[in-house]
């Protein structure tokens, strides 16, 4: 009876080894694909940084590549996006903390009455940064944005951080990263 179990046990062990190897291989490859995808997106983001000229809701024109501010944060948001609204408190604090060293620019994705939504949101959340209307999602499409909120942070035109969910801009690790970049 024991001799009949040995081939079955060997098969089970070999099959388990095969499955484990396959899982590890798939995990490694999917992580490598994500890294490659991120690199490609960062390249797109950096190219857009060099060419993008924005007009804000306050009629200010900003040409990103010519802006002397060392760190520029593009925050893609919409007035109907609850996580976007939740992160405004820390984003306002962040902008105040780094005034003159960091420029936050909101990219508003409301379809209709974008100017009115921006105005109401700026008043309600005491936003200390300007926003740009993007009602036809032209800018969002350039940056491959599919959901909100998204923040892309540049240091001298190079992408240093991308966040695709609710973010606490006053998080110590995040602030340490910003301080390190500003010290360069």
mmCIF file with all atom_site columns, C-alpha atoms in Angstrom:
data_model
loop_
_atom_site.group_PDB
_atom_site.id
_atom_site.type_symbol
_atom_site.label_atom_id
_atom_site.label_alt_id
_atom_site.label_comp_id
_atom_site.label_asym_id
_atom_site.label_entity_id
_atom_site.label_seq_id
_atom_site.pdbx_PDB_ins_code
_atom_site.Cartn_x
_atom_site.Cartn_y
_atom_site.Cartn_z
_atom_site.occupancy
_atom_site.B_iso_or_equiv
_atom_site.pdbx_formal_charge
_atom_site.auth_seq_id
_atom_site.auth_comp_id
_atom_site.auth_asym_id
_atom_site.auth_atom_id
_atom_site.pdbx_PDB_model_num
ATOM 1   C CA . UNK A 1 1   ? 0.000   0.000  0.000   1.00 0.00 ? 1   UNK A CA 1
ATOM 2   C CA . UNK A 1 2   ? 2.834   2.404  0.868   1.00 0.00 ? 2   UNK A CA 1
ATOM 3   C CA . UNK A 1 3   ? 4.504   1.778  -2.518  1.00 0.00 ? 3   UNK A CA 1
ATOM 4   C CA . UNK A 1 4   ? 1.312   2.894  -4.298  1.00 0.00 ? 4   UNK A CA 1
ATOM 5   C CA . UNK A 1 5   ? 1.320   6.225  -2.416  1.00 0.00 ? 5   UNK A CA 1
ATOM 6   C CA . UNK A 1 6   ? 4.898   7.152  -3.334  1.00 0.00 ? 6   UNK A CA 1
ATOM 7   C CA . UNK A 1 7   ? 4.130   8.008  -7.013  1.00 0.00 ? 7   UNK A CA 1
ATOM 8   C CA . UNK A 1 8   ? 1.086   10.011 -5.938  1.00 0.00 ? 8   UNK A CA 1
ATOM 9   C CA . UNK A 1 9   ? 3.126   11.939 -3.360  1.00 0.00 ? 9   UNK A CA 1
ATOM 10  C CA . UNK A 1 10  ? 5.892   12.565 -5.903  1.00 0.00 ? 10  UNK A CA 1
ATOM 11  C CA . UNK A 1 11  ? 3.323   13.844 -8.404  1.00 0.00 ? 11  UNK A CA 1
ATOM 12  C CA . UNK A 1 12  ? 1.778   16.157 -5.794  1.00 0.00 ? 12  UNK A CA 1
ATOM 13  C CA . UNK A 1 13  ? 5.213   17.498 -4.806  1.00 0.00 ? 13  UNK A CA 1
ATOM 14  C CA . UNK A 1 14  ? 6.228   18.055 -8.441  1.00 0.00 ? 14  UNK A CA 1
ATOM 15  C CA . UNK A 1 15  ? 2.919   19.725 -9.249  1.00 0.00 ? 15  UNK A CA 1
ATOM 16  C CA . UNK A 1 16  ? 3.192   21.971 -6.166  1.00 0.00 ? 16  UNK A CA 1
ATOM 17  C CA . UNK A 1 17  ? 6.738   22.924 -7.172  1.00 0.00 ? 17  UNK A CA 1
ATOM 18  C CA . UNK A 1 18  ? 5.570   23.714 -10.691 1.00 0.00 ? 18  UNK A CA 1
ATOM 19  C CA . UNK A 1 19  ? 2.702   25.883 -9.427  1.00 0.00 ? 19  UNK A CA 1
ATOM 20  C CA . UNK A 1 20  ? 4.975   27.737 -7.009  1.00 0.00 ? 20  UNK A CA 1
ATOM 21  C CA . UNK A 1 21  ? 7.480   28.438 -9.765  1.00 0.00 ? 21  UNK A CA 1
ATOM 22  C CA . UNK A 1 22  ? 4.711   29.636 -12.086 1.00 0.00 ? 22  UNK A CA 1
ATOM 23  C CA . UNK A 1 23  ? 3.279   31.968 -9.437  1.00 0.00 ? 23  UNK A CA 1
ATOM 24  C CA . UNK A 1 24  ? 6.718   33.452 -8.725  1.00 0.00 ? 24  UNK A CA 1
ATOM 25  C CA . UNK A 1 25  ? 7.396   33.878 -12.450 1.00 0.00 ? 25  UNK A CA 1
ATOM 26  C CA . UNK A 1 26  ? 4.032   35.577 -13.057 1.00 0.00 ? 26  UNK A CA 1
ATOM 27  C CA . UNK A 1 27  ? 4.544   37.876 -10.072 1.00 0.00 ? 27  UNK A CA 1
ATOM 28  C CA . UNK A 1 28  ? 8.015   38.880 -11.249 1.00 0.00 ? 28  UNK A CA 1
ATOM 29  C CA . UNK A 1 29  ? 6.859   39.484 -14.819 1.00 0.00 ? 29  UNK A CA 1
ATOM 30  C CA . UNK A 1 30  ? 3.785   41.493 -13.822 1.00 0.00 ? 30  UNK A CA 1
ATOM 31  C CA . UNK A 1 31  ? 5.929   43.674 -11.515 1.00 0.00 ? 31  UNK A CA 1
ATOM 32  C CA . UNK A 1 32  ? 8.434   44.193 -14.333 1.00 0.00 ? 32  UNK A CA 1
ATOM 33  C CA . UNK A 1 33  ? 5.596   45.125 -16.690 1.00 0.00 ? 33  UNK A CA 1
ATOM 34  C CA . UNK A 1 34  ? 4.278   47.646 -14.146 1.00 0.00 ? 34  UNK A CA 1
ATOM 35  C CA . UNK A 1 35  ? 7.725   49.211 -13.800 1.00 0.00 ? 35  UNK A CA 1
ATOM 36  C CA . UNK A 1 36  ? 8.019   49.465 -17.599 1.00 0.00 ? 36  UNK A CA 1
ATOM 37  C CA . UNK A 1 37  ? 4.519   50.958 -17.801 1.00 0.00 ? 37  UNK A CA 1
ATOM 38  C CA . UNK A 1 38  ? 5.390   53.503 -15.096 1.00 0.00 ? 38  UNK A CA 1
ATOM 39  C CA . UNK A 1 39  ? 8.584   54.454 -16.948 1.00 0.00 ? 39  UNK A CA 1
ATOM 40  C CA . UNK A 1 40  ? 6.594   54.968 -20.140 1.00 0.00 ? 40  UNK A CA 1
ATOM 41  C CA . UNK A 1 41  ? 4.015   57.099 -18.343 1.00 0.00 ? 41  UNK A CA 1
ATOM 42  C CA . UNK A 1 42  ? 6.741   59.153 -16.664 1.00 0.00 ? 42  UNK A CA 1
ATOM 43  C CA . UNK A 1 43  ? 8.234   59.780 -20.080 1.00 0.00 ? 43  UNK A CA 1
ATOM 44  C CA . UNK A 1 44  ? 4.838   60.998 -21.328 1.00 0.00 ? 44  UNK A CA 1
ATOM 45  C CA . UNK A 1 45  ? 4.427   63.173 -18.221 1.00 0.00 ? 45  UNK A CA 1
ATOM 46  C CA . UNK A 1 46  ? 7.863   64.730 -18.700 1.00 0.00 ? 46  UNK A CA 1
ATOM 47  C CA . UNK A 1 47  ? 7.242   65.395 -22.396 1.00 0.00 ? 47  UNK A CA 1
ATOM 48  C CA . UNK A 1 48  ? 3.932   67.056 -21.536 1.00 0.00 ? 48  UNK A CA 1
ATOM 49  C CA . UNK A 1 49  ? 5.696   69.164 -18.904 1.00 0.00 ? 49  UNK A CA 1
ATOM 50  C CA . UNK A 1 50  ? 7.964   70.564 -21.613 1.00 0.00 ? 50  UNK A CA 1
ATOM 51  C CA . UNK A 1 51  ? 5.109   71.504 -23.927 1.00 0.00 ? 51  UNK A CA 1
ATOM 52  C CA . UNK A 1 52  ? 2.147   72.343 -21.695 1.00 0.00 ? 52  UNK A CA 1
ATOM 53  C CA . UNK A 1 53  ? 0.904   75.900 -21.409 1.00 0.00 ? 53  UNK A CA 1
ATOM 54  C CA . UNK A 1 54  ? -2.072  76.366 -19.085 1.00 0.00 ? 54  UNK A CA 1
ATOM 55  C CA . UNK A 1 55  ? -4.554  79.168 -18.483 1.00 0.00 ? 55  UNK A CA 1
ATOM 56  C CA . UNK A 1 56  ? -6.024  79.090 -14.991 1.00 0.00 ? 56  UNK A CA 1
ATOM 57  C CA . UNK A 1 57  ? -9.459  80.073 -13.804 1.00 0.00 ? 57  UNK A CA 1
ATOM 58  C CA . UNK A 1 58  ? -7.950  83.400 -12.688 1.00 0.00 ? 58  UNK A CA 1
ATOM 59  C CA . UNK A 1 59  ? -6.697  83.969 -16.250 1.00 0.00 ? 59  UNK A CA 1
ATOM 60  C CA . UNK A 1 60  ? -3.058  83.373 -15.319 1.00 0.00 ? 60  UNK A CA 1
ATOM 61  C CA . UNK A 1 61  ? -0.954  81.701 -18.010 1.00 0.00 ? 61  UNK A CA 1
ATOM 62  C CA . UNK A 1 62  ? 1.540   79.114 -16.797 1.00 0.00 ? 62  UNK A CA 1
ATOM 63  C CA . UNK A 1 63  ? 4.127   77.541 -19.077 1.00 0.00 ? 63  UNK A CA 1
ATOM 64  C CA . UNK A 1 64  ? 5.436   74.667 -16.970 1.00 0.00 ? 64  UNK A CA 1
ATOM 65  C CA . UNK A 1 65  ? 8.923   74.444 -18.481 1.00 0.00 ? 65  UNK A CA 1
ATOM 66  C CA . UNK A 1 66  ? 9.514   78.171 -17.912 1.00 0.00 ? 66  UNK A CA 1
ATOM 67  C CA . UNK A 1 67  ? 8.199   78.274 -14.363 1.00 0.00 ? 67  UNK A CA 1
ATOM 68  C CA . UNK A 1 68  ? 11.092  78.905 -11.934 1.00 0.00 ? 68  UNK A CA 1
ATOM 69  C CA . UNK A 1 69  ? 9.427   77.017 -9.066  1.00 0.00 ? 69  UNK A CA 1
ATOM 70  C CA . UNK A 1 70  ? 11.569  73.902 -8.373  1.00 0.00 ? 70  UNK A CA 1
ATOM 71  C CA . UNK A 1 71  ? 8.638   71.602 -7.596  1.00 0.00 ? 71  UNK A CA 1
ATOM 72  C CA . UNK A 1 72  ? 5.376   71.634 -9.502  1.00 0.00 ? 72  UNK A CA 1
ATOM 73  C CA . UNK A 1 73  ? 2.466   69.454 -8.459  1.00 0.00 ? 73  UNK A CA 1
ATOM 74  C CA . UNK A 1 74  ? -0.353  68.813 -10.915 1.00 0.00 ? 74  UNK A CA 1
ATOM 75  C CA . UNK A 1 75  ? -3.456  67.697 -9.048  1.00 0.00 ? 75  UNK A CA 1
ATOM 76  C CA . UNK A 1 76  ? -6.210  66.235 -11.242 1.00 0.00 ? 76  UNK A CA 1
ATOM 77  C CA . UNK A 1 77  ? -9.565  66.618 -9.490  1.00 0.00 ? 77  UNK A CA 1
ATOM 78  C CA . UNK A 1 78  ? -13.315 67.055 -9.971  1.00 0.00 ? 78  UNK A CA 1
ATOM 79  C CA . UNK A 1 79  ? -15.963 68.591 -7.727  1.00 0.00 ? 79  UNK A CA 1
ATOM 80  C CA . UNK A 1 80  ? -17.957 65.316 -7.629  1.00 0.00 ? 80  UNK A CA 1
ATOM 81  C CA . UNK A 1 81  ? -14.892 63.295 -6.538  1.00 0.00 ? 81  UNK A CA 1
ATOM 82  C CA . UNK A 1 82  ? -15.138 62.748 -2.763  1.00 0.00 ? 82  UNK A CA 1
ATOM 83  C CA . UNK A 1 83  ? -11.484 61.624 -2.328  1.00 0.00 ? 83  UNK A CA 1
ATOM 84  C CA . UNK A 1 84  ? -10.382 64.746 -4.253  1.00 0.00 ? 84  UNK A CA 1
ATOM 85  C CA . UNK A 1 85  ? -12.289 66.976 -1.851  1.00 0.00 ? 85  UNK A CA 1
ATOM 86  C CA . UNK A 1 86  ? -10.969 65.082 1.184   1.00 0.00 ? 86  UNK A CA 1
ATOM 87  C CA . UNK A 1 87  ? -7.337  65.641 0.210   1.00 0.00 ? 87  UNK A CA 1
ATOM 88  C CA . UNK A 1 88  ? -7.734  69.412 -0.286  1.00 0.00 ? 88  UNK A CA 1
ATOM 89  C CA . UNK A 1 89  ? -7.142  70.194 3.394   1.00 0.00 ? 89  UNK A CA 1
ATOM 90  C CA . UNK A 1 90  ? -3.668  68.634 3.375   1.00 0.00 ? 90  UNK A CA 1
ATOM 91  C CA . UNK A 1 91  ? -2.945  70.005 -0.114  1.00 0.00 ? 91  UNK A CA 1
ATOM 92  C CA . UNK A 1 92  ? -3.702  73.552 1.081   1.00 0.00 ? 92  UNK A CA 1
ATOM 93  C CA . UNK A 1 93  ? -1.404  73.024 4.098   1.00 0.00 ? 93  UNK A CA 1
ATOM 94  C CA . UNK A 1 94  ? 1.285   71.614 1.805   1.00 0.00 ? 94  UNK A CA 1
ATOM 95  C CA . UNK A 1 95  ? 1.073   74.623 -0.542  1.00 0.00 ? 95  UNK A CA 1
ATOM 96  C CA . UNK A 1 96  ? 1.286   77.011 2.417   1.00 0.00 ? 96  UNK A CA 1
ATOM 97  C CA . UNK A 1 97  ? 4.261   75.187 3.958   1.00 0.00 ? 97  UNK A CA 1
ATOM 98  C CA . UNK A 1 98  ? 6.271   75.352 0.732   1.00 0.00 ? 98  UNK A CA 1
ATOM 99  C CA . UNK A 1 99  ? 5.103   78.713 -0.577  1.00 0.00 ? 99  UNK A CA 1
ATOM 100 C CA . UNK A 1 100 ? 7.525   79.892 -3.256  1.00 0.00 ? 100 UNK A CA 1
ATOM 101 C CA . UNK A 1 101 ? 9.239   76.498 -3.457  1.00 0.00 ? 101 UNK A CA 1
ATOM 102 C CA . UNK A 1 102 ? 6.282   74.433 -4.650  1.00 0.00 ? 102 UNK A CA 1
ATOM 103 C CA . UNK A 1 103 ? 3.542   75.358 -7.079  1.00 0.00 ? 103 UNK A CA 1
ATOM 104 C CA . UNK A 1 104 ? 0.308   73.386 -6.989  1.00 0.00 ? 104 UNK A CA 1
ATOM 105 C CA . UNK A 1 105 ? -1.866  73.546 -10.084 1.00 0.00 ? 105 UNK A CA 1
ATOM 106 C CA . UNK A 1 106 ? -5.282  71.925 -10.067 1.00 0.00 ? 106 UNK A CA 1
ATOM 107 C CA . UNK A 1 107 ? -6.635  70.369 -13.249 1.00 0.00 ? 107 UNK A CA 1
ATOM 108 C CA . UNK A 1 108 ? -10.407 70.261 -12.916 1.00 0.00 ? 108 UNK A CA 1
ATOM 109 C CA . UNK A 1 109 ? -12.248 67.542 -14.831 1.00 0.00 ? 109 UNK A CA 1
ATOM 110 C CA . UNK A 1 110 ? -15.852 68.681 -14.380 1.00 0.00 ? 110 UNK A CA 1
ATOM 111 C CA . UNK A 1 111 ? -17.747 68.355 -17.664 1.00 0.00 ? 111 UNK A CA 1
ATOM 112 C CA . UNK A 1 112 ? -20.277 71.146 -17.324 1.00 0.00 ? 112 UNK A CA 1
ATOM 113 C CA . UNK A 1 113 ? -19.936 74.533 -15.622 1.00 0.00 ? 113 UNK A CA 1
ATOM 114 C CA . UNK A 1 114 ? -16.287 73.850 -14.754 1.00 0.00 ? 114 UNK A CA 1
ATOM 115 C CA . UNK A 1 115 ? -15.591 77.522 -13.968 1.00 0.00 ? 115 UNK A CA 1
ATOM 116 C CA . UNK A 1 116 ? -18.488 77.622 -11.504 1.00 0.00 ? 116 UNK A CA 1
ATOM 117 C CA . UNK A 1 117 ? -17.447 74.328 -9.861  1.00 0.00 ? 117 UNK A CA 1
ATOM 118 C CA . UNK A 1 118 ? -13.883 75.610 -9.499  1.00 0.00 ? 118 UNK A CA 1
ATOM 119 C CA . UNK A 1 119 ? -15.074 78.905 -8.007  1.00 0.00 ? 119 UNK A CA 1
ATOM 120 C CA . UNK A 1 120 ? -17.355 77.187 -5.466  1.00 0.00 ? 120 UNK A CA 1
ATOM 121 C CA . UNK A 1 121 ? -14.723 74.595 -4.531  1.00 0.00 ? 121 UNK A CA 1
ATOM 122 C CA . UNK A 1 122 ? -12.012 77.250 -4.133  1.00 0.00 ? 122 UNK A CA 1
ATOM 123 C CA . UNK A 1 123 ? -14.289 79.187 -1.771  1.00 0.00 ? 123 UNK A CA 1
ATOM 124 C CA . UNK A 1 124 ? -15.534 76.199 0.221   1.00 0.00 ? 124 UNK A CA 1
ATOM 125 C CA . UNK A 1 125 ? -12.112 74.551 0.708   1.00 0.00 ? 125 UNK A CA 1
ATOM 126 C CA . UNK A 1 126 ? -10.075 77.788 0.827   1.00 0.00 ? 126 UNK A CA 1
ATOM 127 C CA . UNK A 1 127 ? -7.839  76.598 -1.993  1.00 0.00 ? 127 UNK A CA 1
ATOM 128 C CA . UNK A 1 128 ? -4.584  78.561 -2.157  1.00 0.00 ? 128 UNK A CA 1
ATOM 129 C CA . UNK A 1 129 ? -3.678  77.357 -5.641  1.00 0.00 ? 129 UNK A CA 1
ATOM 130 C CA . UNK A 1 130 ? -5.148  77.979 -9.042  1.00 0.00 ? 130 UNK A CA 1
ATOM 131 C CA . UNK A 1 131 ? -6.986  75.450 -11.163 1.00 0.00 ? 131 UNK A CA 1
ATOM 132 C CA . UNK A 1 132 ? -7.373  74.911 -14.869 1.00 0.00 ? 132 UNK A CA 1
ATOM 133 C CA . UNK A 1 133 ? -10.615 73.921 -16.568 1.00 0.00 ? 133 UNK A CA 1
ATOM 134 C CA . UNK A 1 134 ? -10.469 70.629 -18.463 1.00 0.00 ? 134 UNK A CA 1
ATOM 135 C CA . UNK A 1 135 ? -14.127 70.034 -19.403 1.00 0.00 ? 135 UNK A CA 1
ATOM 136 C CA . UNK A 1 136 ? -13.326 67.996 -22.521 1.00 0.00 ? 136 UNK A CA 1
ATOM 137 C CA . UNK A 1 137 ? -10.594 66.015 -20.700 1.00 0.00 ? 137 UNK A CA 1
ATOM 138 C CA . UNK A 1 138 ? -7.966  67.162 -23.193 1.00 0.00 ? 138 UNK A CA 1
ATOM 139 C CA . UNK A 1 139 ? -5.306  67.625 -20.505 1.00 0.00 ? 139 UNK A CA 1
ATOM 140 C CA . UNK A 1 140 ? -6.359  64.472 -18.623 1.00 0.00 ? 140 UNK A CA 1
ATOM 141 C CA . UNK A 1 141 ? -6.050  62.443 -21.819 1.00 0.00 ? 141 UNK A CA 1
ATOM 142 C CA . UNK A 1 142 ? -2.579  63.880 -22.483 1.00 0.00 ? 142 UNK A CA 1
ATOM 143 C CA . UNK A 1 143 ? -1.557  62.598 -19.033 1.00 0.00 ? 143 UNK A CA 1
ATOM 144 C CA . UNK A 1 144 ? -3.388  59.259 -19.426 1.00 0.00 ? 144 UNK A CA 1
ATOM 145 C CA . UNK A 1 145 ? -5.646  60.073 -16.451 1.00 0.00 ? 145 UNK A CA 1
ATOM 146 C CA . UNK A 1 146 ? -8.631  57.726 -16.135 1.00 0.00 ? 146 UNK A CA 1
ATOM 147 C CA . UNK A 1 147 ? -9.702  58.286 -12.518 1.00 0.00 ? 147 UNK A CA 1
ATOM 148 C CA . UNK A 1 148 ? -9.488  61.028 -9.899  1.00 0.00 ? 148 UNK A CA 1
ATOM 149 C CA . UNK A 1 149 ? -7.631  62.112 -7.849  1.00 0.00 ? 149 UNK A CA 1
ATOM 150 C CA . UNK A 1 150 ? -4.193  61.872 -9.426  1.00 0.00 ? 150 UNK A CA 1
ATOM 151 C CA . UNK A 1 151 ? -1.180  63.959 -8.469  1.00 0.00 ? 151 UNK A CA 1
ATOM 152 C CA . UNK A 1 152 ? 1.986   64.165 -10.538 1.00 0.00 ? 152 UNK A CA 1
ATOM 153 C CA . UNK A 1 153 ? 4.940   65.848 -8.866  1.00 0.00 ? 153 UNK A CA 1
ATOM 154 C CA . UNK A 1 154 ? 7.877   67.215 -10.801 1.00 0.00 ? 154 UNK A CA 1
ATOM 155 C CA . UNK A 1 155 ? 11.263  68.448 -9.639  1.00 0.00 ? 155 UNK A CA 1
ATOM 156 C CA . UNK A 1 156 ? 12.799  70.647 -12.321 1.00 0.00 ? 156 UNK A CA 1
ATOM 157 C CA . UNK A 1 157 ? 10.724  68.920 -14.999 1.00 0.00 ? 157 UNK A CA 1
ATOM 158 C CA . UNK A 1 158 ? 11.430  65.345 -13.914 1.00 0.00 ? 158 UNK A CA 1
ATOM 159 C CA . UNK A 1 159 ? 8.711   63.170 -12.389 1.00 0.00 ? 159 UNK A CA 1
ATOM 160 C CA . UNK A 1 160 ? 9.567   62.361 -8.780  1.00 0.00 ? 160 UNK A CA 1
ATOM 161 C CA . UNK A 1 161 ? 6.231   61.051 -7.521  1.00 0.00 ? 161 UNK A CA 1
ATOM 162 C CA . UNK A 1 162 ? 2.838   59.970 -8.852  1.00 0.00 ? 162 UNK A CA 1
ATOM 163 C CA . UNK A 1 163 ? -0.139  59.263 -6.637  1.00 0.00 ? 163 UNK A CA 1
ATOM 164 C CA . UNK A 1 164 ? -3.382  57.783 -7.983  1.00 0.00 ? 164 UNK A CA 1
ATOM 165 C CA . UNK A 1 165 ? -5.570  57.810 -4.894  1.00 0.00 ? 165 UNK A CA 1
ATOM 166 C CA . UNK A 1 166 ? -6.477  59.891 -1.858  1.00 0.00 ? 166 UNK A CA 1
ATOM 167 C CA . UNK A 1 167 ? -3.236  61.292 -0.468  1.00 0.00 ? 167 UNK A CA 1
ATOM 168 C CA . UNK A 1 168 ? -2.195  63.058 2.727   1.00 0.00 ? 168 UNK A CA 1
ATOM 169 C CA . UNK A 1 169 ? 0.191   65.734 1.464   1.00 0.00 ? 169 UNK A CA 1
ATOM 170 C CA . UNK A 1 170 ? 1.333   66.400 5.039   1.00 0.00 ? 170 UNK A CA 1
ATOM 171 C CA . UNK A 1 171 ? 2.519   62.820 5.573   1.00 0.00 ? 171 UNK A CA 1
ATOM 172 C CA . UNK A 1 172 ? 5.998   62.878 7.145   1.00 0.00 ? 172 UNK A CA 1
ATOM 173 C CA . UNK A 1 173 ? 7.583   60.500 4.609   1.00 0.00 ? 173 UNK A CA 1
ATOM 174 C CA . UNK A 1 174 ? 6.146   62.525 1.733   1.00 0.00 ? 174 UNK A CA 1
ATOM 175 C CA . UNK A 1 175 ? 7.389   65.804 3.242   1.00 0.00 ? 175 UNK A CA 1
ATOM 176 C CA . UNK A 1 176 ? 10.834  64.256 3.788   1.00 0.00 ? 176 UNK A CA 1
ATOM 177 C CA . UNK A 1 177 ? 10.941  63.341 0.099   1.00 0.00 ? 177 UNK A CA 1
ATOM 178 C CA . UNK A 1 178 ? 9.997   66.908 -0.885  1.00 0.00 ? 178 UNK A CA 1
ATOM 179 C CA . UNK A 1 179 ? 12.609  68.376 1.487   1.00 0.00 ? 179 UNK A CA 1
ATOM 180 C CA . UNK A 1 180 ? 15.248  66.069 0.030   1.00 0.00 ? 180 UNK A CA 1
ATOM 181 C CA . UNK A 1 181 ? 14.371  67.173 -3.510  1.00 0.00 ? 181 UNK A CA 1
ATOM 182 C CA . UNK A 1 182 ? 14.448  70.846 -2.543  1.00 0.00 ? 182 UNK A CA 1
ATOM 183 C CA . UNK A 1 183 ? 17.901  70.389 -0.997  1.00 0.00 ? 183 UNK A CA 1
ATOM 184 C CA . UNK A 1 184 ? 19.296  69.116 -4.312  1.00 0.00 ? 184 UNK A CA 1
#
